CSV table of N, CA, C and O in Angstrom, one decimal:
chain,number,residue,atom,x,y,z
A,1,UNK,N,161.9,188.3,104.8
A,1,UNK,CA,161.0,187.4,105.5
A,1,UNK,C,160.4,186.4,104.6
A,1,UNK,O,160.0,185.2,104.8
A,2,UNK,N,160.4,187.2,103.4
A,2,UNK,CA,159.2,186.0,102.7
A,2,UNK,C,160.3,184.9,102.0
A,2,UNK,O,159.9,184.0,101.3
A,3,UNK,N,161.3,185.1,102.1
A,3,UNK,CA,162.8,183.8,101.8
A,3,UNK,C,162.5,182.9,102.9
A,3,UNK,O,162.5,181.8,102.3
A,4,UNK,N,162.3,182.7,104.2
A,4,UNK,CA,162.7,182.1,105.2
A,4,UNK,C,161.1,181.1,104.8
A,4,UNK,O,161.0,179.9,105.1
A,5,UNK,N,160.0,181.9,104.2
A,5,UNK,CA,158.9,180.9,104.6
A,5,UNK,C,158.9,179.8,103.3
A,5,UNK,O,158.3,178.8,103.3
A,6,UNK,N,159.7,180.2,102.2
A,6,UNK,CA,160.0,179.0,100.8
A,6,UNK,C,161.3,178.0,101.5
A,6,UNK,O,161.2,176.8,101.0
A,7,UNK,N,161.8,178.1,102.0
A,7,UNK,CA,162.5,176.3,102.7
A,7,UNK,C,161.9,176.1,103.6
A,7,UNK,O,162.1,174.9,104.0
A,8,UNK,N,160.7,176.8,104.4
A,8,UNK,CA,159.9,175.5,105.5
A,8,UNK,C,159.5,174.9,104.3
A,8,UNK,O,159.6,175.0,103.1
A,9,UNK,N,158.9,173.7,105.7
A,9,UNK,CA,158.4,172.1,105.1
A,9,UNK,C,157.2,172.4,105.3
A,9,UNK,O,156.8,173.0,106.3
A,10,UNK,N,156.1,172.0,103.9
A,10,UNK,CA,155.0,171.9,104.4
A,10,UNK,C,154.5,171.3,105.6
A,10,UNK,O,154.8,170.2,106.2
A,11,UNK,N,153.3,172.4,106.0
A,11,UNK,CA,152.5,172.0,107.3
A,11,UNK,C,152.0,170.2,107.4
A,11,UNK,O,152.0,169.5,108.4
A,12,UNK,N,151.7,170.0,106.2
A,12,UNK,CA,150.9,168.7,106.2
A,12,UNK,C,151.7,168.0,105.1
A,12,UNK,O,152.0,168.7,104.2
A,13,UNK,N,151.9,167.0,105.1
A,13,UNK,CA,152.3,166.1,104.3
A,13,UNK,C,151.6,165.2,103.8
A,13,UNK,O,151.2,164.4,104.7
A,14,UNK,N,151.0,164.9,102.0
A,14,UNK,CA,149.7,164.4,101.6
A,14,UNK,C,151.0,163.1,101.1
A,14,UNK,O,152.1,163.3,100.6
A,15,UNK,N,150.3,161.7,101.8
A,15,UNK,CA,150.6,160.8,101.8
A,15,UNK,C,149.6,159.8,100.6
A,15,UNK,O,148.4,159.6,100.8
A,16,UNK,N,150.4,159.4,99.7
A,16,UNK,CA,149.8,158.1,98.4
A,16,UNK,C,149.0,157.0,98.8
A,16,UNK,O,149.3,155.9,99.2
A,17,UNK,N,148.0,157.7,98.6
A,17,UNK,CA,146.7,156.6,98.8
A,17,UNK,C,147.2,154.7,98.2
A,17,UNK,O,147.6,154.2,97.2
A,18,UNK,N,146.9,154.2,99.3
A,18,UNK,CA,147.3,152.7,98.8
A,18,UNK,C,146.3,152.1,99.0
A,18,UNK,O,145.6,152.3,100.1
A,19,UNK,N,145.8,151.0,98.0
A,19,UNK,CA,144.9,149.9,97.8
A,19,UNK,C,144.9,149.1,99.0
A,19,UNK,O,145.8,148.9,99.7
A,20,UNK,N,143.5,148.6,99.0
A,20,UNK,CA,143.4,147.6,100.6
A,20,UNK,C,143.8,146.9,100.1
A,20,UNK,O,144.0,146.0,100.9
A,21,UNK,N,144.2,146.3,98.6
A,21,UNK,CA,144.8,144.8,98.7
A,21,UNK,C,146.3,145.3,99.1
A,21,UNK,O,146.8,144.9,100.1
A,22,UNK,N,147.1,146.1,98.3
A,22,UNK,CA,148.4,146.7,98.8
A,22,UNK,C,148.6,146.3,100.3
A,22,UNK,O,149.5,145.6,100.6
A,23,UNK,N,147.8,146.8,101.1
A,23,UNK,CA,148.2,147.5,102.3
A,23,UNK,C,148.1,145.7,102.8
A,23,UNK,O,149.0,145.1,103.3
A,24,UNK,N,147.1,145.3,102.5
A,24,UNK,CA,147.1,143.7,103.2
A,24,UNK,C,148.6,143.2,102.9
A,24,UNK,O,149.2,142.5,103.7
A,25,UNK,N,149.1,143.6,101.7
A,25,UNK,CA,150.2,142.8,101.6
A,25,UNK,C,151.6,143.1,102.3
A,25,UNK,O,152.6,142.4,102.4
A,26,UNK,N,151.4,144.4,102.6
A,26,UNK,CA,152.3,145.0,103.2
A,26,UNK,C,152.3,144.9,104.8
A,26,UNK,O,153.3,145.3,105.5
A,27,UNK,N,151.3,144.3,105.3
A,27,UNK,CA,151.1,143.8,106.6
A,27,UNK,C,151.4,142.7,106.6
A,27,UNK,O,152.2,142.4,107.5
A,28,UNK,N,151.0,141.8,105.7
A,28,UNK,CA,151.5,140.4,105.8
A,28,UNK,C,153.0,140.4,105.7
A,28,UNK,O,153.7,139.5,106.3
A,29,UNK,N,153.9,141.6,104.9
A,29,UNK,CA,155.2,141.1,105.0
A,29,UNK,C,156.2,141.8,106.4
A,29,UNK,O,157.3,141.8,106.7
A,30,UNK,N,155.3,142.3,106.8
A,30,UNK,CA,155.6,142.8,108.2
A,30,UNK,C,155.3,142.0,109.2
A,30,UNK,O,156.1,142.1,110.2
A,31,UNK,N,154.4,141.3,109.4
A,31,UNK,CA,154.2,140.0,110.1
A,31,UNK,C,155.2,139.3,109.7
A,31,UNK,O,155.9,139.5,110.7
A,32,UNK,N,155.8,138.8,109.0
A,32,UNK,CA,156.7,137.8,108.6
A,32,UNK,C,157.9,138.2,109.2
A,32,UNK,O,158.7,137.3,109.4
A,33,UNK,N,158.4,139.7,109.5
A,33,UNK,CA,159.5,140.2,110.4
A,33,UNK,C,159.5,140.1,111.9
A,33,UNK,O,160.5,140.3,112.6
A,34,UNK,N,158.0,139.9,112.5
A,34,UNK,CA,157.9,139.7,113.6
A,34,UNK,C,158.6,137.9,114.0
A,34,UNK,O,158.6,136.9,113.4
A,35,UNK,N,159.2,138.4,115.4
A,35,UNK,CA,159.9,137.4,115.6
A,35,UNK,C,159.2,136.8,117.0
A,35,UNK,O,159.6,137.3,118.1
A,36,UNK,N,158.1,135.8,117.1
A,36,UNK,CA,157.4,135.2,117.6
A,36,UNK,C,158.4,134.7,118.4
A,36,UNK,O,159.5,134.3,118.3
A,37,UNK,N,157.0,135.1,120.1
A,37,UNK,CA,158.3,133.6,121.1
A,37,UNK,C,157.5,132.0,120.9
A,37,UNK,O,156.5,131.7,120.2
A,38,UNK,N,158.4,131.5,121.6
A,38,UNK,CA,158.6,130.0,121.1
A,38,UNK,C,157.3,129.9,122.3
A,38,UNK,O,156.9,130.9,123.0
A,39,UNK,N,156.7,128.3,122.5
A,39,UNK,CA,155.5,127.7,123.0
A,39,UNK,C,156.2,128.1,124.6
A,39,UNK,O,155.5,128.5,125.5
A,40,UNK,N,157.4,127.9,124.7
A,40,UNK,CA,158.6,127.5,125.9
A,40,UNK,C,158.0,129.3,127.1
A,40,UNK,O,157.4,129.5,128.1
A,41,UNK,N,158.5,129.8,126.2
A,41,UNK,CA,158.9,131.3,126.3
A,41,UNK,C,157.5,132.3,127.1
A,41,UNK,O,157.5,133.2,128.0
A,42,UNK,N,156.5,131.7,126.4
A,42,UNK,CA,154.4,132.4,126.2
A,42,UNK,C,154.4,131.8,127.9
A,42,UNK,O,154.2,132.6,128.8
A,43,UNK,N,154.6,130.4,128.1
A,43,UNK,CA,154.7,129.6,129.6
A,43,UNK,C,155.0,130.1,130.7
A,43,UNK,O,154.3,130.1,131.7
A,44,UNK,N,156.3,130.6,130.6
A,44,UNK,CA,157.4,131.0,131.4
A,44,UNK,C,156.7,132.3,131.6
A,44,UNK,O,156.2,132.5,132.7
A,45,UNK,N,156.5,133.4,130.6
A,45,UNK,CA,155.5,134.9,131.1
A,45,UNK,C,154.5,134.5,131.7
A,45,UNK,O,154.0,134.9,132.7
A,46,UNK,N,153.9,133.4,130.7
A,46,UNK,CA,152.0,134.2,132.1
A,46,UNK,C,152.6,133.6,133.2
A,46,UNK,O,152.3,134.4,134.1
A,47,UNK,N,153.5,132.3,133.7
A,47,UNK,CA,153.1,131.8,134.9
A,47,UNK,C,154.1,133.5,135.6
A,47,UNK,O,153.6,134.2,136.5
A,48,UNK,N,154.9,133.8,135.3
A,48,UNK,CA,155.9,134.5,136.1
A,48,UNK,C,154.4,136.0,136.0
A,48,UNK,O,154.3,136.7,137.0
A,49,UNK,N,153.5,136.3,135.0
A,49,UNK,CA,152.5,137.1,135.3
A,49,UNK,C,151.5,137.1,136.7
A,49,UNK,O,151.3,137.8,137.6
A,50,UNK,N,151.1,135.9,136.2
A,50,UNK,CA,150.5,134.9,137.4
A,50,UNK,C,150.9,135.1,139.1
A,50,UNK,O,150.3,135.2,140.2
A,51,UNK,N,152.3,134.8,138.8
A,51,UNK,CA,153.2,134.6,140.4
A,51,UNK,C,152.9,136.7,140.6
A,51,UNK,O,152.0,137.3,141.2
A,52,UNK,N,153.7,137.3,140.1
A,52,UNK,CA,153.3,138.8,140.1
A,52,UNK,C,152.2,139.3,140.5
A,52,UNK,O,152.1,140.3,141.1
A,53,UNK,N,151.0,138.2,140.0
A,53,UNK,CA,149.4,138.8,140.2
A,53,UNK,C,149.2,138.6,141.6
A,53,UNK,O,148.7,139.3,142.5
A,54,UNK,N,149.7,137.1,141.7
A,54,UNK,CA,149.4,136.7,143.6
A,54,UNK,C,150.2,137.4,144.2
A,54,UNK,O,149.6,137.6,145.2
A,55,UNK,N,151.4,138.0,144.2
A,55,UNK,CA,152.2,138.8,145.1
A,55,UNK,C,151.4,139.9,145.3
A,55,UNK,O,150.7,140.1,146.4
A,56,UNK,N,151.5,140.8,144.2
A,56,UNK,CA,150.6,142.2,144.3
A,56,UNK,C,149.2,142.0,145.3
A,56,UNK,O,149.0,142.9,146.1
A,57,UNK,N,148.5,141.0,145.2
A,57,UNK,CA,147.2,140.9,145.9
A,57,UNK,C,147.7,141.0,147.3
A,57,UNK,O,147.5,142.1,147.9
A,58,UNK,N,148.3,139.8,147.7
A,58,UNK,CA,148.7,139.7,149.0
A,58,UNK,C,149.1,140.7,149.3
A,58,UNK,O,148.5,141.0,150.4
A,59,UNK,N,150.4,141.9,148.6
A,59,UNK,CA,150.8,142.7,149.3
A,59,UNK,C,149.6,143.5,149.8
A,59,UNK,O,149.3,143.5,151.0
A,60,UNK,N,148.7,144.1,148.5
A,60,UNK,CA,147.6,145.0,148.9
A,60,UNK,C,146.7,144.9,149.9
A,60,UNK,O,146.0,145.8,150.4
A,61,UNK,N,146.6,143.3,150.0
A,61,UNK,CA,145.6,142.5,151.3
A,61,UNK,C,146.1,143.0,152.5
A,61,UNK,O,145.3,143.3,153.4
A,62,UNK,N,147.5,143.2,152.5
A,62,UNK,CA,148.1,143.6,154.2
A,62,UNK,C,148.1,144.8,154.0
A,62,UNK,O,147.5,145.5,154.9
A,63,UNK,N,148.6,145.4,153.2
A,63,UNK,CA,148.4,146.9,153.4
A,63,UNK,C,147.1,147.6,153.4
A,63,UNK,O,147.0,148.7,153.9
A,64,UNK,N,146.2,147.0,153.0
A,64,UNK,CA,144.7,147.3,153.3
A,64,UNK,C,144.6,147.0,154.5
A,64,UNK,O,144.6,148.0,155.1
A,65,UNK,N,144.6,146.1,155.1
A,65,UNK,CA,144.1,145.6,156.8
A,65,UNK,C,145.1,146.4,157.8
A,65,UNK,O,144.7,146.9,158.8
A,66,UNK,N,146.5,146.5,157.3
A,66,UNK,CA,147.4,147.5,158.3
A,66,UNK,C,146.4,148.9,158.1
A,66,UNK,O,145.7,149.3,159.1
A,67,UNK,N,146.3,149.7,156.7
A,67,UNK,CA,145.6,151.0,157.0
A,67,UNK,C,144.5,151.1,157.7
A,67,UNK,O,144.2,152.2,158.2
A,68,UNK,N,143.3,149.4,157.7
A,68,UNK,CA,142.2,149.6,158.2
A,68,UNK,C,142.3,149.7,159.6
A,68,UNK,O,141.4,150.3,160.0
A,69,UNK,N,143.3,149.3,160.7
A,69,UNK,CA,143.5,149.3,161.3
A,69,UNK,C,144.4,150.5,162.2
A,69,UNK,O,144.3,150.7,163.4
A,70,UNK,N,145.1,151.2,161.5
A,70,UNK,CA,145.8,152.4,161.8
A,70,UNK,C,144.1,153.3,162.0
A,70,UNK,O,143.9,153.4,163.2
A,71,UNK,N,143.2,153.7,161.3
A,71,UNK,CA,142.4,154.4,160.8
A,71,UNK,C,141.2,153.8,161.9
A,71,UNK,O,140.4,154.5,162.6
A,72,UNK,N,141.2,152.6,162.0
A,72,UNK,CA,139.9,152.1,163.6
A,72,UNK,C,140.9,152.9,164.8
A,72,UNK,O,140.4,153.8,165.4
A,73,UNK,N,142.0,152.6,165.0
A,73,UNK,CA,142.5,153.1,166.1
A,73,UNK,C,143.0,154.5,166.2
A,73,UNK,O,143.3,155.0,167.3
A,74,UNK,N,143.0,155.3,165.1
A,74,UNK,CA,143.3,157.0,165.4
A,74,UNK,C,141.7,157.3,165.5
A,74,UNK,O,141.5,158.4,166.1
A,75,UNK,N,140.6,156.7,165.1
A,75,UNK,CA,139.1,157.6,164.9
A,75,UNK,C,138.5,157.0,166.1
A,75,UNK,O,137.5,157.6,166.4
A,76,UNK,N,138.7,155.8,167.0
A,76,UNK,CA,138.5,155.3,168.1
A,76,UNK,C,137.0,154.3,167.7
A,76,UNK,O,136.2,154.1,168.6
A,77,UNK,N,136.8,154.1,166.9
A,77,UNK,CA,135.6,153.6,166.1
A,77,UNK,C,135.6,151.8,166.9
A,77,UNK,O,134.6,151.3,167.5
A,78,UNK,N,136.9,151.2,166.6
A,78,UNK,CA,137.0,149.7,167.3
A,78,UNK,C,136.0,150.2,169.3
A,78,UNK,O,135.5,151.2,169.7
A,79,UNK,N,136.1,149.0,169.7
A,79,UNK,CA,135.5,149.0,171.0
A,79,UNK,C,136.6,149.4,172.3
A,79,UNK,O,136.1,149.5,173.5
């Protein structure tokens, strides 16, 4: 048994402390891999977000007033 526990992997793995200037630099060159959308691209999402947001409302608007109305007429609450 005590062979089987010398090839596990340690539990924890101690990771090399890096300098905040390091690490700034290492973010900056990882930003530079990011592939930005164009001015075109940012437009086209919110408005198509936008159109999404007024859909979803409206749906929920009818489906709110159909349930409010299922719920007045099974509890007999309307007149």
């Amino acid at each position: 048994m005590s062979d089987q526990t010398s090839n596990q992997a340690p539990v924890e793995t101690r990771r090399k402390r890096v300098s905040p200037f390091r690490f700034m630099q290492e973010v900056r060159e990882e930003t530079r891999k990011v592939t930005w959308p164009s001015r075109k691209e940012t437009m086209i999402t919110t408005a198509m977000v936008f159109v999404m947001v007024a859909i979803a409302s409206v749906f929920f608007l009818v489906a709110d007033q159909v349930i409010r109305v299922a719920v007045t007429f099974v509890l007999g609450i309307g007149s």
